[in-house]
Amino acid sequence: MAGEPQADCLFCKIVAGDVPATVVRETETMVAFRDINPQAPTHVLVIPKAHYPDVVSLAAAEPALAADVLVVAGEVADQEKIVPSETGPGTGYRIVFNTGAGAGQTVFHAHAHVLGGRGLNWPPG
Ligand code: AMP
Ligand code: ZN
């Protein structure tokens, strides 16, 4: 059934606590944890606890959960002090959803990358 845990999914295992992760924030619907191979000083993944293969299928099936991903991404950015500010240390951040293998998606459980803490080039590679 849509949204149900998948036995062969790494991120479902993290949600279940069967694979360890450095969790930085958790809500009723979401888990945010540090990427094991960080590409920036802050590199956090925000995932819905429900299993959907990518963010677009999540949004189509459960739009409120897709919105929650962004809400939690913003809360993580706040926690990590990467929110753009003229007075604080934050310089801004990027929220990335790789969608499809050709775009670099390797884990087929919807997730947002929250990247910040250094200058970020545009366009991305
Ligand atoms: P993507 O390539 O967009 O599908 O992103 C998957 C991300 O998951 C990559 O940035 C990986 O470094 C990260 N990753 C893979 N295994 C783990 C893990 N066990 N804990 C935390 N992050 C992971
Ligand atoms: Zn999953």
PDB file of C-alpha atoms and ligand atoms in Angstrom:
ATOM      1  CA  MET A   1       0.000   0.000   0.000  1.00  0.00           C
ATOM      2  CA  ALA A   2       1.202   3.548  -0.730  1.00  0.00           C
ATOM      3  CA  GLY A   3       3.259   4.987   2.086  1.00  0.00           C
ATOM      4  CA  GLU A   4       3.878   1.644   3.824  1.00  0.00           C
ATOM      5  CA  PRO A   5       7.441   0.729   4.918  1.00  0.00           C
ATOM      6  CA  GLN A   6       9.475  -1.182   2.339  1.00  0.00           C
ATOM      7  CA  ALA A   7      11.684  -4.006   3.602  1.00  0.00           C
ATOM      8  CA  ASP A   8      14.514  -3.199   1.187  1.00  0.00           C
ATOM      9  CA  CYS A   9      14.551   0.576   1.785  1.00  0.00           C
ATOM     10  CA  LEU A  10      17.492   2.090   3.708  1.00  0.00           C
ATOM     11  CA  PHE A  11      15.547   5.143   4.840  1.00  0.00           C
ATOM     12  CA  CYS A  12      12.592   3.051   6.057  1.00  0.00           C
ATOM     13  CA  LYS A  13      15.187   1.219   8.176  1.00  0.00           C
ATOM     14  CA  ILE A  14      16.400   4.548   9.582  1.00  0.00           C
ATOM     15  CA  VAL A  15      12.779   5.524  10.377  1.00  0.00           C
ATOM     16  CA  ALA A  16      12.329   2.183  12.153  1.00  0.00           C
ATOM     17  CA  GLY A  17      15.595   2.616  14.092  1.00  0.00           C
ATOM     18  CA  ASP A  18      17.085  -0.504  12.479  1.00  0.00           C
ATOM     19  CA  VAL A  19      19.905   1.525  10.879  1.00  0.00           C
ATOM     20  CA  PRO A  20      21.558   4.202  13.051  1.00  0.00           C
ATOM     21  CA  ALA A  21      21.528   7.852  12.045  1.00  0.00           C
ATOM     22  CA  THR A  22      22.426  11.165  13.646  1.00  0.00           C
ATOM     23  CA  VAL A  23      18.919  12.535  14.034  1.00  0.00           C
ATOM     24  CA  VAL A  24      18.763  16.320  14.428  1.00  0.00           C
ATOM     25  CA  ARG A  25      14.989  16.721  14.418  1.00  0.00           C
ATOM     26  CA  GLU A  26      11.950  14.472  14.502  1.00  0.00           C
ATOM     27  CA  THR A  27       8.232  15.239  14.209  1.00  0.00           C
ATOM     28  CA  GLU A  28       5.156  13.037  14.045  1.00  0.00           C
ATOM     29  CA  THR A  29       5.610  12.708  10.277  1.00  0.00           C
ATOM     30  CA  MET A  30       9.280  13.494   9.546  1.00  0.00           C
ATOM     31  CA  VAL A  31      12.839  12.569  10.501  1.00  0.00           C
ATOM     32  CA  ALA A  32      15.867  14.787   9.798  1.00  0.00           C
ATOM     33  CA  PHE A  33      19.369  13.334  10.090  1.00  0.00           C
ATOM     34  CA  ARG A  34      22.920  14.129   8.987  1.00  0.00           C
ATOM     35  CA  ASP A  35      24.026  12.848   5.593  1.00  0.00           C
ATOM     36  CA  ILE A  36      26.683  10.162   6.003  1.00  0.00           C
ATOM     37  CA  ASN A  37      28.743  11.753   3.196  1.00  0.00           C
ATOM     38  CA  PRO A  38      28.314  15.487   3.779  1.00  0.00           C
ATOM     39  CA  GLN A  39      28.812  17.841   0.835  1.00  0.00           C
ATOM     40  CA  ALA A  40      28.733  21.005   2.977  1.00  0.00           C
ATOM     41  CA  PRO A  41      29.270  21.908   6.659  1.00  0.00           C
ATOM     42  CA  THR A  42      25.521  21.442   7.105  1.00  0.00           C
ATOM     43  CA  HIS A  43      24.121  18.543   5.092  1.00  0.00           C
ATOM     44  CA  VAL A  44      20.910  17.198   6.585  1.00  0.00           C
ATOM     45  CA  LEU A  45      18.354  14.909   4.960  1.00  0.00           C
ATOM     46  CA  VAL A  46      14.673  15.466   5.748  1.00  0.00           C
ATOM     47  CA  ILE A  47      12.500  12.447   5.029  1.00  0.00           C
ATOM     48  CA  PRO A  48       8.846  11.589   5.562  1.00  0.00           C
ATOM     49  CA  LYS A  49       8.351   8.564   7.794  1.00  0.00           C
ATOM     50  CA  ALA A  50       6.015   7.235   5.106  1.00  0.00           C
ATOM     51  CA  HIS A  51       7.664   5.578   2.123  1.00  0.00           C
ATOM     52  CA  TYR A  52       7.264   7.232  -1.274  1.00  0.00           C
ATOM     53  CA  PRO A  53       9.922   6.786  -3.951  1.00  0.00           C
ATOM     54  CA  ASP A  54      10.431  10.501  -4.602  1.00  0.00           C
ATOM     55  CA  VAL A  55       9.087  13.881  -3.580  1.00  0.00           C
ATOM     56  CA  VAL A  56       6.742  14.230  -6.550  1.00  0.00           C
ATOM     57  CA  SER A  57       4.955  10.958  -5.811  1.00  0.00           C
ATOM     58  CA  LEU A  58       4.784  12.062  -2.157  1.00  0.00           C
ATOM     59  CA  ALA A  59       3.211  15.390  -3.173  1.00  0.00           C
ATOM     60  CA  ALA A  60       0.695  13.673  -5.465  1.00  0.00           C
ATOM     61  CA  ALA A  61      -0.420  11.208  -2.785  1.00  0.00           C
ATOM     62  CA  GLU A  62      -0.079  13.293   0.399  1.00  0.00           C
ATOM     63  CA  PRO A  63       0.399  17.006  -0.296  1.00  0.00           C
ATOM     64  CA  ALA A  64       0.392  17.916   3.401  1.00  0.00           C
ATOM     65  CA  LEU A  65       3.382  15.628   3.962  1.00  0.00           C
ATOM     66  CA  ALA A  66       5.243  17.237   1.065  1.00  0.00           C
ATOM     67  CA  ALA A  67       4.650  20.603   2.745  1.00  0.00           C
ATOM     68  CA  ASP A  68       5.897  19.174   6.059  1.00  0.00           C
ATOM     69  CA  VAL A  69       9.220  18.297   4.398  1.00  0.00           C
ATOM     70  CA  LEU A  70       9.732  21.992   3.653  1.00  0.00           C
ATOM     71  CA  VAL A  71       8.559  23.127   7.084  1.00  0.00           C
ATOM     72  CA  VAL A  72      11.049  20.791   8.761  1.00  0.00           C
ATOM     73  CA  ALA A  73      13.785  21.805   6.289  1.00  0.00           C
ATOM     74  CA  GLY A  74      13.271  25.403   7.422  1.00  0.00           C
ATOM     75  CA  GLU A  75      13.374  24.393  11.091  1.00  0.00           C
ATOM     76  CA  VAL A  76      16.612  22.484  10.495  1.00  0.00           C
ATOM     77  CA  ALA A  77      18.110  25.530   8.746  1.00  0.00           C
ATOM     78  CA  ASP A  78      17.166  27.604  11.795  1.00  0.00           C
ATOM     79  CA  GLN A  79      18.734  25.074  14.177  1.00  0.00           C
ATOM     80  CA  GLU A  80      21.880  24.947  12.063  1.00  0.00           C
ATOM     81  CA  LYS A  81      22.072  28.761  11.884  1.00  0.00           C
ATOM     82  CA  ILE A  82      22.263  28.853   8.100  1.00  0.00           C
ATOM     83  CA  VAL A  83      19.220  31.087   7.576  1.00  0.00           C
ATOM     84  CA  PRO A  84      20.231  34.209   5.637  1.00  0.00           C
ATOM     85  CA  SER A  85      20.838  37.051   8.049  1.00  0.00           C
ATOM     86  CA  GLU A  86      22.655  40.355   8.047  1.00  0.00           C
ATOM     87  CA  THR A  87      23.466  40.118  11.723  1.00  0.00           C
ATOM     88  CA  GLY A  88      24.095  36.392  12.291  1.00  0.00           C
ATOM     89  CA  PRO A  89      26.446  33.843  10.726  1.00  0.00           C
ATOM     90  CA  GLY A  90      23.942  32.371   8.222  1.00  0.00           C
ATOM     91  CA  THR A  91      24.431  32.986   4.532  1.00  0.00           C
ATOM     92  CA  GLY A  92      21.598  30.940   3.074  1.00  0.00           C
ATOM     93  CA  TYR A  93      21.052  27.356   2.152  1.00  0.00           C
ATOM     94  CA  ARG A  94      19.817  25.106  -0.615  1.00  0.00           C
ATOM     95  CA  ILE A  95      17.031  22.513  -0.531  1.00  0.00           C
ATOM     96  CA  VAL A  96      17.593  19.816  -3.168  1.00  0.00           C
ATOM     97  CA  PHE A  97      15.383  16.933  -4.275  1.00  0.00           C
ATOM     98  CA  ASN A  98      17.302  14.689  -6.659  1.00  0.00           C
ATOM     99  CA  THR A  99      14.567  12.962  -8.644  1.00  0.00           C
ATOM    100  CA  GLY A 100      15.531   9.958 -10.764  1.00  0.00           C
ATOM    101  CA  ALA A 101      18.826   8.120 -11.107  1.00  0.00           C
ATOM    102  CA  GLY A 102      19.963  10.402 -13.942  1.00  0.00           C
ATOM    103  CA  ALA A 103      19.712  13.376 -11.571  1.00  0.00           C
ATOM    104  CA  GLY A 104      21.731  11.637  -8.864  1.00  0.00           C
ATOM    105  CA  GLN A 105      18.988  10.013  -6.807  1.00  0.00           C
ATOM    106  CA  THR A 106      20.408   6.893  -5.168  1.00  0.00           C
ATOM    107  CA  VAL A 107      17.904   6.259  -2.367  1.00  0.00           C
ATOM    108  CA  PHE A 108      14.343   5.857  -3.616  1.00  0.00           C
ATOM    109  CA  HIS A 109      12.585   7.129  -0.489  1.00  0.00           C
ATOM    110  CA  ALA A 110      11.625  10.807  -0.794  1.00  0.00           C
ATOM    111  CA  HIS A 111      14.134  13.138   0.843  1.00  0.00           C
ATOM    112  CA  ALA A 112      15.220  16.755   0.860  1.00  0.00           C
ATOM    113  CA  HIS A 113      18.891  17.633   1.117  1.00  0.00           C
ATOM    114  CA  VAL A 114      19.396  20.774   3.223  1.00  0.00           C
ATOM    115  CA  LEU A 115      22.849  22.148   2.383  1.00  0.00           C
ATOM    116  CA  GLY A 116      24.557  25.203   3.823  1.00  0.00           C
ATOM    117  CA  GLY A 117      27.420  26.611   5.832  1.00  0.00           C
ATOM    118  CA  ARG A 118      29.530  27.468   2.799  1.00  0.00           C
ATOM    119  CA  GLY A 119      29.073  29.382  -0.446  1.00  0.00           C
ATOM    120  CA  LEU A 120      26.988  27.418  -2.940  1.00  0.00           C
ATOM    121  CA  ASN A 121      27.578  27.725  -6.674  1.00  0.00           C
ATOM    122  CA  TRP A 122      24.831  28.226  -9.203  1.00  0.00           C
ATOM    123  CA  PRO A 123      24.009  26.391 -11.389  1.00  0.00           C
ATOM    124  CA  PRO A 124      24.659  23.156  -9.487  1.00  0.00           C
ATOM    125  CA  GLY A 125      26.463  20.364 -11.324  1.00  0.00           C
TER     126      GLY A 125
HETATM  127  P1  AMP B   1      20.337  10.928  -3.193  1.00  0.00           P
HETATM  128  O1  AMP B   1      21.637  10.606  -3.894  1.00  0.00           O
HETATM  129  O2  AMP B   1      19.754  12.280  -3.568  1.00  0.00           O
HETATM  130  O3  AMP B   1      19.340   9.802  -3.335  1.00  0.00           O
HETATM  131  O4  AMP B   1      20.695  11.076  -1.660  1.00  0.00           O
HETATM  132  C1  AMP B   1      20.923   9.994  -0.841  1.00  0.00           C
HETATM  133  C2  AMP B   1      21.839  10.475   0.248  1.00  0.00           C
HETATM  134  O5  AMP B   1      21.790   9.551   1.299  1.00  0.00           O
HETATM  135  C3  AMP B   1      23.306  10.610  -0.176  1.00  0.00           C
HETATM  136  O6  AMP B   1      23.722  11.966  -0.023  1.00  0.00           O
HETATM  137  C4  AMP B   1      24.042   9.675   0.787  1.00  0.00           C
HETATM  138  O7  AMP B   1      25.280  10.180   1.223  1.00  0.00           O
HETATM  139  C5  AMP B   1      23.054   9.562   1.926  1.00  0.00           C
HETATM  140  N1  AMP B   1      23.138   8.340   2.711  1.00  0.00           N
HETATM  141  C6  AMP B   1      23.290   7.072   2.259  1.00  0.00           C
HETATM  142  N2  AMP B   1      23.299   6.191   3.290  1.00  0.00           N
HETATM  143  C7  AMP B   1      23.135   6.943   4.423  1.00  0.00           C
HETATM  144  C8  AMP B   1      23.052   6.633   5.809  1.00  0.00           C
HETATM  145  N3  AMP B   1      23.133   5.361   6.265  1.00  0.00           N
HETATM  146  N4  AMP B   1      22.906   7.651   6.699  1.00  0.00           N
HETATM  147  C9  AMP B   1      22.838   8.930   6.263  1.00  0.00           C
HETATM  148  N5  AMP B   1      22.891   9.278   4.956  1.00  0.00           N
HETATM  149  C10 AMP B   1      23.038   8.307   4.055  1.00  0.00           C
HETATM  150 ZN    ZN B   2      11.441   3.848   2.439  1.00  0.00          ZN
END
